[in-house]
PDB file of C-alpha atoms in Angstrom:
ATOM      1  CA  SER P   7     109.378  90.620  92.440  1.00  0.00           C
ATOM      2  CA  ALA P   8     110.162  91.359  96.057  1.00  0.00           C
ATOM      3  CA  VAL P   9     109.215  94.314  98.210  1.00  0.00           C
ATOM      4  CA  ILE P  10     111.686  95.265 100.912  1.00  0.00           C
ATOM      5  CA  SER P  11     110.977  97.414 103.926  1.00  0.00           C
ATOM      6  CA  GLN P  12     113.480  98.838 106.364  1.00  0.00           C
ATOM      7  CA  LYS P  13     113.156 100.230 109.851  1.00  0.00           C
ATOM      8  CA  PRO P  14     113.952 102.867 110.891  1.00  0.00           C
ATOM      9  CA  SER P  15     113.797 105.044 107.792  1.00  0.00           C
ATOM     10  CA  ARG P  16     116.083 107.535 109.460  1.00  0.00           C
ATOM     11  CA  ASP P  17     117.731 108.202 112.785  1.00  0.00           C
ATOM     12  CA  ILE P  18     120.022 110.666 114.477  1.00  0.00           C
ATOM     13  CA  CYS P  19     122.360 109.027 116.946  1.00  0.00           C
ATOM     14  CA  GLN P  20     125.100 110.095 119.290  1.00  0.00           C
ATOM     15  CA  ARG P  21     128.640 108.904 118.789  1.00  0.00           C
ATOM     16  CA  GLY P  22     129.553 105.823 120.730  1.00  0.00           C
ATOM     17  CA  THR P  23     126.069 104.338 120.562  1.00  0.00           C
ATOM     18  CA  SER P  24     124.798 101.515 118.347  1.00  0.00           C
ATOM     19  CA  LEU P  25     121.843 101.271 115.991  1.00  0.00           C
ATOM     20  CA  THR P  26     120.181  98.160 114.621  1.00  0.00           C
ATOM     21  CA  ILE P  27     118.488  98.393 111.238  1.00  0.00           C
ATOM     22  CA  GLN P  28     115.854  95.853 110.317  1.00  0.00           C
ATOM     23  CA  CYS P  29     115.151  94.581 106.821  1.00  0.00           C
ATOM     24  CA  GLN P  30     112.001  92.635 105.943  1.00  0.00           C
ATOM     25  CA  VAL P  31     111.279  91.081 102.549  1.00  0.00           C
ATOM     26  CA  ASP P  32     107.734  90.194 101.574  1.00  0.00           C
ATOM     27  CA  SER P  33     108.787  86.829 100.125  1.00  0.00           C
ATOM     28  CA  GLN P  34     111.533  84.291 100.647  1.00  0.00           C
ATOM     29  CA  VAL P  35     114.821  85.230  99.040  1.00  0.00           C
ATOM     30  CA  THR P  36     118.028  83.332  98.686  1.00  0.00           C
ATOM     31  CA  MET P  37     120.424  86.208  99.082  1.00  0.00           C
ATOM     32  CA  MET P  38     120.374  89.341 101.191  1.00  0.00           C
ATOM     33  CA  PHE P  39     122.955  92.094 101.188  1.00  0.00           C
ATOM     34  CA  TRP P  40     123.742  95.261 103.076  1.00  0.00           C
ATOM     35  CA  TYR P  41     125.112  98.307 101.286  1.00  0.00           C
ATOM     36  CA  ARG P  42     126.265 101.719 102.423  1.00  0.00           C
ATOM     37  CA  GLN P  43     125.871 104.828 100.336  1.00  0.00           C
ATOM     38  CA  GLN P  44     127.713 107.867 101.607  1.00  0.00           C
ATOM     39  CA  PRO P  45     126.624 111.320 100.456  1.00  0.00           C
ATOM     40  CA  GLY P  46     127.226 111.803  96.752  1.00  0.00           C
ATOM     41  CA  GLN P  47     128.778 108.386  96.349  1.00  0.00           C
ATOM     42  CA  SER P  48     127.726 105.040  94.963  1.00  0.00           C
ATOM     43  CA  LEU P  49     126.758 101.911  96.811  1.00  0.00           C
ATOM     44  CA  THR P  50     129.429  99.989  98.669  1.00  0.00           C
ATOM     45  CA  LEU P  51     128.746  96.413  99.633  1.00  0.00           C
ATOM     46  CA  ILE P  52     129.231  95.864 103.358  1.00  0.00           C
ATOM     47  CA  ALA P  53     128.394  92.187 103.559  1.00  0.00           C
ATOM     48  CA  THR P  54     126.293  89.308 102.350  1.00  0.00           C
ATOM     49  CA  ALA P  55     123.891  88.114 105.028  1.00  0.00           C
ATOM     50  CA  ASN P  56     123.873  84.312 105.177  1.00  0.00           C
ATOM     51  CA  GLN P  57     120.968  82.479 106.695  1.00  0.00           C
ATOM     52  CA  GLY P  58     121.979  80.523 109.748  1.00  0.00           C
ATOM     53  CA  SER P  59     125.668  81.362 109.528  1.00  0.00           C
ATOM     54  CA  GLU P  60     128.036  84.267 109.824  1.00  0.00           C
ATOM     55  CA  ALA P  61     127.822  87.023 107.241  1.00  0.00           C
ATOM     56  CA  THR P  62     130.477  87.376 104.556  1.00  0.00           C
ATOM     57  CA  TYR P  63     132.137  90.766 104.897  1.00  0.00           C
ATOM     58  CA  GLU P  64     133.818  92.802 102.193  1.00  0.00           C
ATOM     59  CA  SER P  65     137.246  94.268 102.578  1.00  0.00           C
ATOM     60  CA  GLY P  66     137.220  97.153 105.024  1.00  0.00           C
ATOM     61  CA  PHE P  67     134.174  95.960 106.961  1.00  0.00           C
ATOM     62  CA  VAL P  68     134.359  93.786 110.084  1.00  0.00           C
ATOM     63  CA  ILE P  69     131.868  91.885 112.156  1.00  0.00           C
ATOM     64  CA  ASP P  70     132.629  93.745 115.374  1.00  0.00           C
ATOM     65  CA  LYS P  71     131.654  97.035 113.773  1.00  0.00           C
ATOM     66  CA  PHE P  72     128.765  95.776 111.620  1.00  0.00           C
ATOM     67  CA  PRO P  73     127.261  92.644 113.159  1.00  0.00           C
ATOM     68  CA  ILE P  74     124.609  91.118 110.912  1.00  0.00           C
ATOM     69  CA  SER P  75     121.927  88.575 111.631  1.00  0.00           C
ATOM     70  CA  ARG P  76     119.800  86.587 109.233  1.00  0.00           C
ATOM     71  CA  PRO P  77     117.562  84.194 111.128  1.00  0.00           C
ATOM     72  CA  ASN P  78     115.379  83.203 108.157  1.00  0.00           C
ATOM     73  CA  LEU P  79     114.807  83.716 104.435  1.00  0.00           C
ATOM     74  CA  THR P  80     112.881  86.985 104.768  1.00  0.00           C
ATOM     75  CA  PHE P  81     114.585  88.986 107.520  1.00  0.00           C
ATOM     76  CA  SER P  82     117.962  90.453 108.348  1.00  0.00           C
ATOM     77  CA  THR P  83     119.410  93.043 110.688  1.00  0.00           C
ATOM     78  CA  LEU P  84     122.498  95.217 110.476  1.00  0.00           C
ATOM     79  CA  THR P  85     123.921  96.852 113.575  1.00  0.00           C
ATOM     80  CA  VAL P  86     126.215  99.831 113.317  1.00  0.00           C
ATOM     81  CA  SER P  87     128.260  99.667 116.512  1.00  0.00           C
ATOM     82  CA  ASN P  88     130.139 102.317 118.447  1.00  0.00           C
ATOM     83  CA  MET P  89     129.139 104.922 115.909  1.00  0.00           C
ATOM     84  CA  SER P  90     131.216 107.885 114.829  1.00  0.00           C
ATOM     85  CA  PRO P  91     130.294 110.759 112.481  1.00  0.00           C
ATOM     86  CA  GLU P  92     132.040 108.875 109.665  1.00  0.00           C
ATOM     87  CA  ASP P  93     129.281 106.276 109.860  1.00  0.00           C
ATOM     88  CA  SER P  94     126.720 108.857 108.743  1.00  0.00           C
ATOM     89  CA  SER P  95     125.348 107.366 105.577  1.00  0.00           C
ATOM     90  CA  ILE P  96     122.375 105.680 103.957  1.00  0.00           C
ATOM     91  CA  TYR P  97     122.271 101.966 104.644  1.00  0.00           C
ATOM     92  CA  LEU P  98     120.413  99.868 102.099  1.00  0.00           C
ATOM     93  CA  CYS P  99     119.197  96.329 102.368  1.00  0.00           C
ATOM     94  CA  SER P 100     119.053  94.367  99.148  1.00  0.00           C
ATOM     95  CA  ALA P 101     117.870  90.930  98.106  1.00  0.00           C
ATOM     96  CA  ARG P 102     117.820  88.486  95.243  1.00  0.00           C
ATOM     97  CA  LYS P 103     115.466  85.589  94.859  1.00  0.00           C
ATOM     98  CA  GLY P 104     118.196  83.339  93.550  1.00  0.00           C
ATOM     99  CA  LEU P 105     121.195  83.097  91.263  1.00  0.00           C
ATOM    100  CA  ALA P 106     118.904  82.575  88.262  1.00  0.00           C
ATOM    101  CA  ASP P 107     117.011  85.768  89.063  1.00  0.00           C
ATOM    102  CA  TYR P 108     119.251  88.640  88.040  1.00  0.00           C
ATOM    103  CA  GLU P 109     117.126  91.404  89.380  1.00  0.00           C
ATOM    104  CA  GLN P 110     118.361  92.773  92.664  1.00  0.00           C
ATOM    105  CA  TYR P 111     115.753  94.494  94.791  1.00  0.00           C
ATOM    106  CA  PHE P 112     116.524  97.310  97.178  1.00  0.00           C
ATOM    107  CA  GLY P 113     114.905  98.594 100.308  1.00  0.00           C
ATOM    108  CA  PRO P 114     114.178 102.303 100.726  1.00  0.00           C
ATOM    109  CA  GLY P 115     117.261 102.794 102.866  1.00  0.00           C
ATOM    110  CA  THR P 116     117.936 104.023 106.376  1.00  0.00           C
ATOM    111  CA  ARG P 117     119.444 107.477 106.633  1.00  0.00           C
ATOM    112  CA  LEU P 118     121.759 107.556 109.625  1.00  0.00           C
ATOM    113  CA  THR P 119     123.247 110.745 111.032  1.00  0.00           C
ATOM    114  CA  VAL P 120     125.790 110.477 113.826  1.00  0.00           C
ATOM    115  CA  THR P 121     126.445 113.592 115.873  1.00  0.00           C
TER     116      THR P 121
ATOM    117  CA  GLU K   4     140.868  94.708  92.595  1.00  0.00           C
ATOM    118  CA  ASP K   5     137.451  94.621  90.959  1.00  0.00           C
ATOM    119  CA  LYS K   6     136.219  97.994  89.791  1.00  0.00           C
ATOM    120  CA  VAL K   7     133.485  99.665  87.784  1.00  0.00           C
ATOM    121  CA  VAL K   8     134.079 103.114  86.328  1.00  0.00           C
ATOM    122  CA  GLN K   9     131.335 105.326  84.984  1.00  0.00           C
ATOM    123  CA  SER K  10     131.566 108.463  82.906  1.00  0.00           C
ATOM    124  CA  PRO K  11     130.694 111.208  82.855  1.00  0.00           C
ATOM    125  CA  LEU K  12     130.100 111.718  86.559  1.00  0.00           C
ATOM    126  CA  SER K  13     127.477 114.321  85.808  1.00  0.00           C
ATOM    127  CA  LEU K  14     125.657 115.609  82.796  1.00  0.00           C
ATOM    128  CA  VAL K  15     123.217 118.444  82.116  1.00  0.00           C
ATOM    129  CA  VAL K  16     121.108 118.314  78.959  1.00  0.00           C
ATOM    130  CA  HIS K  17     117.932 119.855  77.595  1.00  0.00           C
ATOM    131  CA  GLU K  18     114.696 118.000  77.068  1.00  0.00           C
ATOM    132  CA  GLY K  19     114.736 116.175  73.764  1.00  0.00           C
ATOM    133  CA  ASP K  20     118.480 115.601  73.755  1.00  0.00           C
ATOM    134  CA  THR K  21     119.987 112.129  73.442  1.00  0.00           C
ATOM    135  CA  VAL K  22     122.534 111.063  76.035  1.00  0.00           C
ATOM    136  CA  THR K  23     125.027 108.225  76.253  1.00  0.00           C
ATOM    137  CA  LEU K  24     126.302 107.047  79.600  1.00  0.00           C
ATOM    138  CA  ASN K  25     129.432 104.931  79.794  1.00  0.00           C
ATOM    139  CA  CYS K  26     130.500 102.095  82.035  1.00  0.00           C
ATOM    140  CA  SER K  27     133.799 100.222  81.965  1.00  0.00           C
ATOM    141  CA  TYR K  28     134.743  97.411  84.280  1.00  0.00           C
ATOM    142  CA  GLU K  29     137.503  95.139  85.457  1.00  0.00           C
ATOM    143  CA  VAL K  30     136.301  92.154  87.431  1.00  0.00           C
ATOM    144  CA  THR K  31     137.279  88.567  87.780  1.00  0.00           C
ATOM    145  CA  ASN K  32     134.634  85.975  87.011  1.00  0.00           C
ATOM    146  CA  PHE K  33     132.243  88.351  85.248  1.00  0.00           C
ATOM    147  CA  ARG K  34     128.671  87.181  85.378  1.00  0.00           C
ATOM    148  CA  SER K  35     126.519  90.097  84.223  1.00  0.00           C
ATOM    149  CA  LEU K  36     126.280  93.866  84.008  1.00  0.00           C
ATOM    150  CA  LEU K  37     123.302  95.762  85.321  1.00  0.00           C
ATOM    151  CA  TRP K  38     122.000  99.296  84.998  1.00  0.00           C
ATOM    152  CA  TYR K  39     119.924 100.970  87.688  1.00  0.00           C
ATOM    153  CA  LYS K  40     118.171 104.308  88.018  1.00  0.00           C
ATOM    154  CA  GLN K  41     118.302 105.985  91.409  1.00  0.00           C
ATOM    155  CA  GLU K  42     116.036 108.959  91.909  1.00  0.00           C
ATOM    156  CA  LYS K  43     115.660 109.452  95.628  1.00  0.00           C
ATOM    157  CA  LYS K  44     116.448 106.370  97.607  1.00  0.00           C
ATOM    158  CA  ALA K  45     116.442 102.811  96.405  1.00  0.00           C
ATOM    159  CA  PRO K  46     117.857 102.040  92.942  1.00  0.00           C
ATOM    160  CA  THR K  47     115.399 100.575  90.483  1.00  0.00           C
ATOM    161  CA  PHE K  48     116.445  97.966  87.973  1.00  0.00           C
ATOM    162  CA  LEU K  49     116.694  98.916  84.295  1.00  0.00           C
ATOM    163  CA  PHE K  50     118.653  96.294  82.377  1.00  0.00           C
ATOM    164  CA  MET K  51     120.715  93.180  82.808  1.00  0.00           C
ATOM    165  CA  LEU K  52     123.281  92.321  80.141  1.00  0.00           C
ATOM    166  CA  THR K  53     125.237  89.114  79.822  1.00  0.00           C
ATOM    167  CA  SER K  54     126.056  88.776  76.129  1.00  0.00           C
ATOM    168  CA  SER K  55     128.044  91.062  73.877  1.00  0.00           C
ATOM    169  CA  GLY K  56     126.382  92.925  71.068  1.00  0.00           C
ATOM    170  CA  ILE K  57     122.785  92.251  72.020  1.00  0.00           C
ATOM    171  CA  GLU K  58     120.921  95.479  72.613  1.00  0.00           C
ATOM    172  CA  LYS K  59     118.393  95.621  75.395  1.00  0.00           C
ATOM    173  CA  LYS K  60     115.659  98.190  74.878  1.00  0.00           C
ATOM    174  CA  SER K  61     112.903  99.616  77.017  1.00  0.00           C
ATOM    175  CA  GLY K  62     111.072 102.599  75.589  1.00  0.00           C
ATOM    176  CA  ARG K  63     113.538 105.413  75.132  1.00  0.00           C
ATOM    177  CA  LEU K  64     116.291 103.581  76.985  1.00  0.00           C
ATOM    178  CA  SER K  65     118.647 101.067  75.471  1.00  0.00           C
ATOM    179  CA  SER K  66     121.871  99.416  76.506  1.00  0.00           C
ATOM    180  CA  ILE K  67     124.547  97.221  75.007  1.00  0.00           C
ATOM    181  CA  LEU K  68     127.537  95.318  76.334  1.00  0.00           C
ATOM    182  CA  ASP K  69     130.971  94.714  74.836  1.00  0.00           C
ATOM    183  CA  LYS K  70     132.637  91.920  76.779  1.00  0.00           C
ATOM    184  CA  LYS K  71     135.815  92.126  74.739  1.00  0.00           C
ATOM    185  CA  GLU K  72     136.370  95.781  75.538  1.00  0.00           C
ATOM    186  CA  LEU K  73     134.795  95.415  79.017  1.00  0.00           C
ATOM    187  CA  PHE K  74     132.393  98.224  78.335  1.00  0.00           C
ATOM    188  CA  SER K  75     128.716  99.071  78.305  1.00  0.00           C
ATOM    189  CA  ILE K  76     126.678 102.090  77.307  1.00  0.00           C
ATOM    190  CA  LEU K  77     123.241 103.262  78.293  1.00  0.00           C
ATOM    191  CA  ASN K  78     121.444 105.459  75.769  1.00  0.00           C
ATOM    192  CA  ILE K  79     118.475 107.654  76.512  1.00  0.00           C
ATOM    193  CA  THR K  80     116.773 109.279  73.534  1.00  0.00           C
ATOM    194  CA  ALA K  81     114.377 112.230  73.584  1.00  0.00           C
ATOM    195  CA  THR K  82     115.186 112.903  77.222  1.00  0.00           C
ATOM    196  CA  GLN K  83     112.508 114.172  79.574  1.00  0.00           C
ATOM    197  CA  THR K  84     112.767 115.940  82.926  1.00  0.00           C
ATOM    198  CA  GLY K  85     111.641 112.702  84.542  1.00  0.00           C
ATOM    199  CA  ASP K  86     114.849 111.072  83.363  1.00  0.00           C
ATOM    200  CA  SER K  87     116.780 113.224  85.836  1.00  0.00           C
ATOM    201  CA  ALA K  88     118.403 110.763  88.220  1.00  0.00           C
ATOM    202  CA  VAL K  89     121.625 109.003  89.060  1.00  0.00           C
ATOM    203  CA  TYR K  90     122.268 106.081  86.735  1.00  0.00           C
ATOM    204  CA  LEU K  91     124.264 103.297  88.305  1.00  0.00           C
ATOM    205  CA  CYS K  92     126.191 100.620  86.496  1.00  0.00           C
ATOM    206  CA  ALA K  93     126.932  97.449  88.420  1.00  0.00           C
ATOM    207  CA  VAL K  94     128.782  94.261  87.617  1.00  0.00           C
ATOM    208  CA  GLU K  95     128.100  90.889  89.119  1.00  0.00           C
ATOM    209  CA  ALA K  96     131.062  88.694  89.839  1.00  0.00           C
ATOM    210  CA  SER K  97     130.988  85.085  90.942  1.00  0.00           C
ATOM    211  CA  GLY K  98     133.548  82.586  92.167  1.00  0.00           C
ATOM    212  CA  GLY K  99     134.530  82.318  95.779  1.00  0.00           C
ATOM    213  CA  GLY K 100     131.228  83.946  96.610  1.00  0.00           C
ATOM    214  CA  PHE K 101     128.896  86.253  94.806  1.00  0.00           C
ATOM    215  CA  LYS K 102     128.784  90.032  94.807  1.00  0.00           C
ATOM    216  CA  THR K 103     127.699  93.080  92.879  1.00  0.00           C
ATOM    217  CA  ILE K 104     130.136  95.966  92.450  1.00  0.00           C
ATOM    218  CA  PHE K 105     128.660  99.379  91.740  1.00  0.00           C
ATOM    219  CA  GLY K 106     130.159 102.270  89.840  1.00  0.00           C
ATOM    220  CA  ALA K 107     130.046 105.797  91.209  1.00  0.00           C
ATOM    221  CA  GLY K 108     127.077 106.654  89.010  1.00  0.00           C
ATOM    222  CA  THR K 109     126.311 109.332  86.452  1.00  0.00           C
ATOM    223  CA  ARG K 110     124.133 112.147  87.708  1.00  0.00           C
ATOM    224  CA  LEU K 111     121.883 113.274  84.839  1.00  0.00           C
ATOM    225  CA  PHE K 112     119.918 116.493  84.981  1.00  0.00           C
ATOM    226  CA  VAL K 113     117.448 117.202  82.193  1.00  0.00           C
ATOM    227  CA  LYS K 114     116.388 120.827  81.876  1.00  0.00           C
ATOM    228  CA  ALA K 115     112.918 121.711  80.667  1.00  0.00           C
TER     229      ALA K 115
END
């Protein structure tokens, strides 16, 4: 298994500012992902965080708005840039040990409110 | 476009009832289908299904996949108030990358 922690757990930010969310896994994992879950909705994949290279973004998400870093096999960050109220959401970090391990582990989420 | 559709979106039952949650999907390069339970924050893994017709069972929960009809169901028997949660269906797709697509979820409320 893998235990994932995220910081901060929640934040209230002003529009136009940026917030960086940290994700730490207690063991090395092959894949890390960032999801967004807006109120009452399901999880939407933002991007796959690739170690040592640029993240792979899903349609509708761009690097300038959601820059992602993944410096090693246990850590990743997601920045929400130039925030607007529409960015208010829960942001979840997720990881998988490898393609042969089907279980996908999730962090507790970061609840972001933009005013 | 890949998609996962769950039904019903919400459900209210009484303790002891049996419920069936549905999940249909359209994805290219299907790899597996997963069910998660989400109570407050992070989803927790329930089942992973890759083959048609093979039931996965864990206590009062069971699930089965039909790859021909692109469909899965999650059954919960003798429901308890602790089963109240959002149940998420997700499909893994591979090829040109790897990703998991989530359905909107079914919100289940079990009344005492």
